[in-house]
Amino acid sequence: MKPDTCIKSAVLGAATLFSWQAMAQTQVTIATVNNNDMVVMQELSSKFEEENPDIQLNWVILEENVLRQRLTTDIATGGGQFDILTIGLFETPIWGERDWLVPFENVPADYDLDDVLQSVRDGLSTGGKLYALPFYAESQMTFYRKDLLDAAGETMPDQPTWDDIERIAAAINDPENDVYGICLRGKPGWGENVGQITPVANSYGARWFDMDWEPQLTSPEWKEALGRYVGLLREYGPPGVASNGYNETLALFAGGHCGIWVDATVSAGFLTNPDESKVHDKVGYAHPPVGKYEKGNHYLWSWALAVPTSSKSAEAAQKFIYWATSKEYIKLVAEHSGWASVPPGTRESTYANPNYIEAAPFAQLTFDTIQTADPTDATQEPVPYVGISYVGIPEFQSFGTTVGQEFAAAIAGSKTVEEALQAAQDATRTAMEQAGYIKN
Amino acid sequence: MMASNEAIPADVVQSEADSTPDKDAPGVKTAPLLAPSVVLLLAWMIVPLGMTLWFSFQRYNLLSPNISGFAGFNNYAFLLANGALWNAIFNTILLVGGVLIATLVLGLVCAVLLNQEFAGNSVARLFCILPFFVMPTVSALVWKNLLMHPVNGLFAWISKSLNLPVVDWFTDLPLFSIGIIVAWQWIPFATLVLLTSLQSLDREQVEAARMDGARGWSLFTNITLPHLCRSLTIVAMIETIFLLSIFAEILVTTAGGPGNSSTTLPYLIYKIAMLDWNVGIASAGGVVAIILANIVALFLIRTIAHTLERQ
Amino acid sequence: MTSAKRIVSWPFVLGWGVTFLMALPVLWMTLAAFKTEAQAIATPPVLLFEPTLENFAAVLRRANYPSYFLNSVIIAGGSTLLGIVVGLPAAYAFAFFPGKRTKDILVWMLSTKMMPAVGVLVPIYLLSRTLGLLDSAIALLIINMLINLPIIVWMLFTYFREIPGEIIEAARMDGAKPRHQFFFLLIPLAAPGIASTALLSFILAWNEAFWSINLTSWRAAPLTAFIASFSSPEGLFWAKLSAASLMAIGPIVVFGWLTQRHLVRGLTFGAVK
């Protein structure tokens, strides 16, 4: 055993030496999601390191939910492990409010902050201060198979209603050949099925809470919305849908099994990539469907870069963030992988660029949907919260997932829509009482 | 010869202790041999356990730093009154019990098969243990998407080719499907331990029994199984401990659903700890989990010790 | 004597049949690692295809594999080594010099594993932060050792108990001192058991994903974090995940092969007679 320990000590020693050397530079540890755009950012970051030899970038890349948990643990305990956080529209205002993030004040003029889309900027601010800069943003759209619709003699209106969707799904539904009329997310999760169903609910006039924080999940509006969603999936949806999250549904559509899909706008990039999609040349795009009302029928989401107050390299961190969300960076990505792959939804200049519009046929639709998504005004009745597909309070992650489990039960057919909504209502009410929103 | 068939029960252990005159043979003091393990584990247990107990009586939400103070038994009351807890405990016991039985039986089958002489025996042994090498999250993902998926999966394709109905695993049989994945991961563990044990079975004893006319099944039950008793016990105890805390597979496949059907106690605690960030209630849940695990372990020891004593 | 008929006997068919079933998911994953993303999830399943190394290239491009690999080796190897060094004497004492408390202590050791890790994340994180041990391989090494120590002690205890008492008696009659008994008789006899225990402990530490992701960021991140970064992003990832997984289990397969050779040699106590 002795030689083993010798070798290990030597290795440890060498590793320590290496890290000592690295410490001469400013260390910036970046925690980010493992989405494609971020992976590209990591690849191109060597350019940043070339231009700034005194800064060394270290990367921690994790899946969205794991990342969120990791970051929350660190930031709430003051762990100080990270200098740049990749966080979403949901947590930015919450964390900003708790003074866990360094606000972006004195933004350099050449960064052109006004170029950044207003709705996204507003979503990332609270108390008048901007706490993160958006890396990319997305909304929802309707994807459909042009060839299947043509064969059935149907056309998708540019602004479909859920009735249109149902009619078309019925026409193209072909389970014997493994083609299903419509695919939607069913997997439990506040960011999975709940995130898709809530905009539908908004569009039928429903809301999560009234102004006294009483949950409204048993309202007739919710019943109609959930009934629609569940009904569509049970009639024309693929098997296994109750545990299909984003990736499973993407795989289904890309594999040619879905006629219609309503989900994130970034999917367009994957669906048109010949390496990943069997149907890359058959995809059509339309606005997300409307129920009774247009308001709140599609969500706004953004992944943004922020600096925690516990960071020891805040200045260097902010420098990188300015670089990674700048117009120059977007041009860099265009040179590296083509205009269709630039981070979408953040700057007006991107959408004014004819190269981009030409390379990405879905660009204009994405732009429209992002601009018309307003997290502060998404419901028919007034509400005490912000958010279109979520409720902007920290407790939502938990009771939202519990509600998601109930919705999945309805989709699976093990509960009726009424039963699921009642169970969801009870669970939410208990959570709100526990958290002190409802004083009993 | 008899020594190799002894089991752990306390009375046997004790009689040895009483009858062995040179228990503390010259130069062999047991205390310093045990000390490092015991001291380290004591520290490992006391510090986190102590902190968990402490937190379980506090109001502590990671996201709401302004909420603090002594909560008394509130956390426990909330947890125990919550219907979800009892359902989770029930699911946990179902899952653990099912997987335990599956792995012991199938592990035994694999061990016996691999113990035979056949070409490529050693390579087959390694292949059989492969499932244990793969990270649980990856296993779950591969099973869910590449194998069990009712549209894209290998099983669906096989079913359709054979004109059998396609099983919608995670919708209709969520807990069972998760059980399959976990059992697949742990059968190699049982196989490995049982196989190692089988190898130490004295060939001469087996030969002697064969000469006496024992064949196949009776050989198995009268010689092999008793020899494996201790190993089976160990496998059962160790697996139980591990199985009582699995949640990664659930997170990746069904996220506890549909409804509550695949929510187990560890998953429930995970939801409270990592989604609600309610450290107080999560700690209370942790204490409940420890109590439950101790009950199960006690029950297991009593049952197994009882059956072994009859021999 | 080795005619084809003798090779393909019932043990052969059954043995390899069961092996194939058990290894099927891993084999399927191995195939997927060499396919394109579209092929990996295609229906009907693609069996004949042109293999590509693109996934491995993409994985290596994105992450610093050597760093993760080294961390995994240090953590898994170090914790196993330390665990056996600490646990072997304890197992020896329990097996050959049991006392009144032996059973209780053994069960208590196992009970330290009953704490759900998720529930103690925050306390341990706070502790690590205070001790300055966040993102350090040492912290993970110690934690993995503590987590696996009960298993190591239990398993070694089992294997020691299977050694017949007569052998020890015979050695003692011959005048061998306890230390000599231990090193020159017991260890060789228990070698397969020690090897299996080491393998198990190594695998458990290698695949331990909860602490290794939550207590590290980039310096001490082992292969579990490496794999986590390929898991469930937005977009198709199964081919890349399969490739990354292969790169993570490769070393264990080698380690497993080396330790399992002890088992092949086997152990016949008939040699005692």
PDB file of N, CA, C and O in Angstrom, chain B residues 154-164 166, chain C residues 44-45:
ATOM      1  N   LEU B 154     -36.980   0.646 -26.206  1.00  0.00           N
ATOM      2  CA  LEU B 154     -36.682  -0.680 -26.745  1.00  0.00           C
ATOM      3  C   LEU B 154     -37.795  -1.671 -26.403  1.00  0.00           C
ATOM      4  O   LEU B 154     -38.225  -2.462 -27.233  1.00  0.00           O
ATOM      5  N   PHE B 155     -38.279  -1.617 -25.151  1.00  0.00           N
ATOM      6  CA  PHE B 155     -39.331  -2.541 -24.724  1.00  0.00           C
ATOM      7  C   PHE B 155     -40.596  -2.364 -25.560  1.00  0.00           C
ATOM      8  O   PHE B 155     -41.249  -3.340 -25.907  1.00  0.00           O
ATOM      9  N   ALA B 156     -40.924  -1.116 -25.845  1.00  0.00           N
ATOM     10  CA  ALA B 156     -42.129  -0.857 -26.635  1.00  0.00           C
ATOM     11  C   ALA B 156     -41.995  -1.490 -28.010  1.00  0.00           C
ATOM     12  O   ALA B 156     -42.922  -2.110 -28.530  1.00  0.00           O
ATOM     13  N   TRP B 157     -40.798  -1.340 -28.578  1.00  0.00           N
ATOM     14  CA  TRP B 157     -40.573  -1.898 -29.908  1.00  0.00           C
ATOM     15  C   TRP B 157     -40.689  -3.417 -29.883  1.00  0.00           C
ATOM     16  O   TRP B 157     -41.278  -4.032 -30.768  1.00  0.00           O
ATOM     17  N   ILE B 158     -40.107  -4.043 -28.815  1.00  0.00           N
ATOM     18  CA  ILE B 158     -40.187  -5.494 -28.698  1.00  0.00           C
ATOM     19  C   ILE B 158     -41.644  -5.928 -28.554  1.00  0.00           C
ATOM     20  O   ILE B 158     -42.104  -6.873 -29.192  1.00  0.00           O
ATOM     21  N   SER B 159     -42.400  -5.215 -27.691  1.00  0.00           N
ATOM     22  CA  SER B 159     -43.811  -5.561 -27.506  1.00  0.00           C
ATOM     23  C   SER B 159     -44.568  -5.481 -28.811  1.00  0.00           C
ATOM     24  O   SER B 159     -45.345  -6.369 -29.159  1.00  0.00           O
ATOM     25  N   LYS B 160     -44.342  -4.386 -29.540  1.00  0.00           N
ATOM     26  CA  LYS B 160     -45.085  -4.228 -30.789  1.00  0.00           C
ATOM     27  C   LYS B 160     -44.710  -5.305 -31.786  1.00  0.00           C
ATOM     28  O   LYS B 160     -45.553  -5.818 -32.514  1.00  0.00           O
ATOM     29  N   SER B 161     -43.408  -5.652 -31.825  1.00  0.00           N
ATOM     30  CA  SER B 161     -42.985  -6.683 -32.770  1.00  0.00           C
ATOM     31  C   SER B 161     -43.612  -8.019 -32.443  1.00  0.00           C
ATOM     32  O   SER B 161     -43.846  -8.839 -33.320  1.00  0.00           O
ATOM     33  N   LEU B 162     -43.884  -8.237 -31.141  1.00  0.00           N
ATOM     34  CA  LEU B 162     -44.480  -9.502 -30.751  1.00  0.00           C
ATOM     35  C   LEU B 162     -45.999  -9.393 -30.651  1.00  0.00           C
ATOM     36  O   LEU B 162     -46.659 -10.296 -30.154  1.00  0.00           O
ATOM     37  N   ASN B 163     -46.541  -8.261 -31.090  1.00  0.00           N
ATOM     38  CA  ASN B 163     -47.981  -8.022 -31.034  1.00  0.00           C
ATOM     39  C   ASN B 163     -48.538  -8.059 -29.622  1.00  0.00           C
ATOM     40  O   ASN B 163     -49.662  -8.495 -29.404  1.00  0.00           O
ATOM     41  N   LEU B 164     -47.710  -7.637 -28.664  1.00  0.00           N
ATOM     42  CA  LEU B 164     -48.198  -7.555 -27.286  1.00  0.00           C
ATOM     43  C   LEU B 164     -48.537  -6.105 -26.972  1.00  0.00           C
ATOM     44  O   LEU B 164     -47.993  -5.201 -27.592  1.00  0.00           O
ATOM     45  N   VAL B 166     -48.398  -2.537 -25.368  1.00  0.00           N
ATOM     46  CA  VAL B 166     -47.258  -1.787 -24.844  1.00  0.00           C
ATOM     47  C   VAL B 166     -47.575  -1.322 -23.429  1.00  0.00           C
ATOM     48  O   VAL B 166     -48.626  -0.765 -23.172  1.00  0.00           O
TER      49      VAL B 166
ATOM     50  N   PRO C  44     -38.047   2.453 -35.293  1.00  0.00           N
ATOM     51  CA  PRO C  44     -37.581   1.329 -34.487  1.00  0.00           C
ATOM     52  C   PRO C  44     -36.111   1.485 -34.102  1.00  0.00           C
ATOM     53  O   PRO C  44     -35.381   2.182 -34.780  1.00  0.00           O
ATOM     54  N   PRO C  45     -35.695   0.821 -33.032  1.00  0.00           N
ATOM     55  CA  PRO C  45     -34.327   1.010 -32.534  1.00  0.00           C
ATOM     56  C   PRO C  45     -33.302   0.686 -33.601  1.00  0.00           C
ATOM     57  O   PRO C  45     -33.451  -0.265 -34.365  1.00  0.00           O
TER      58      PRO C  45
END
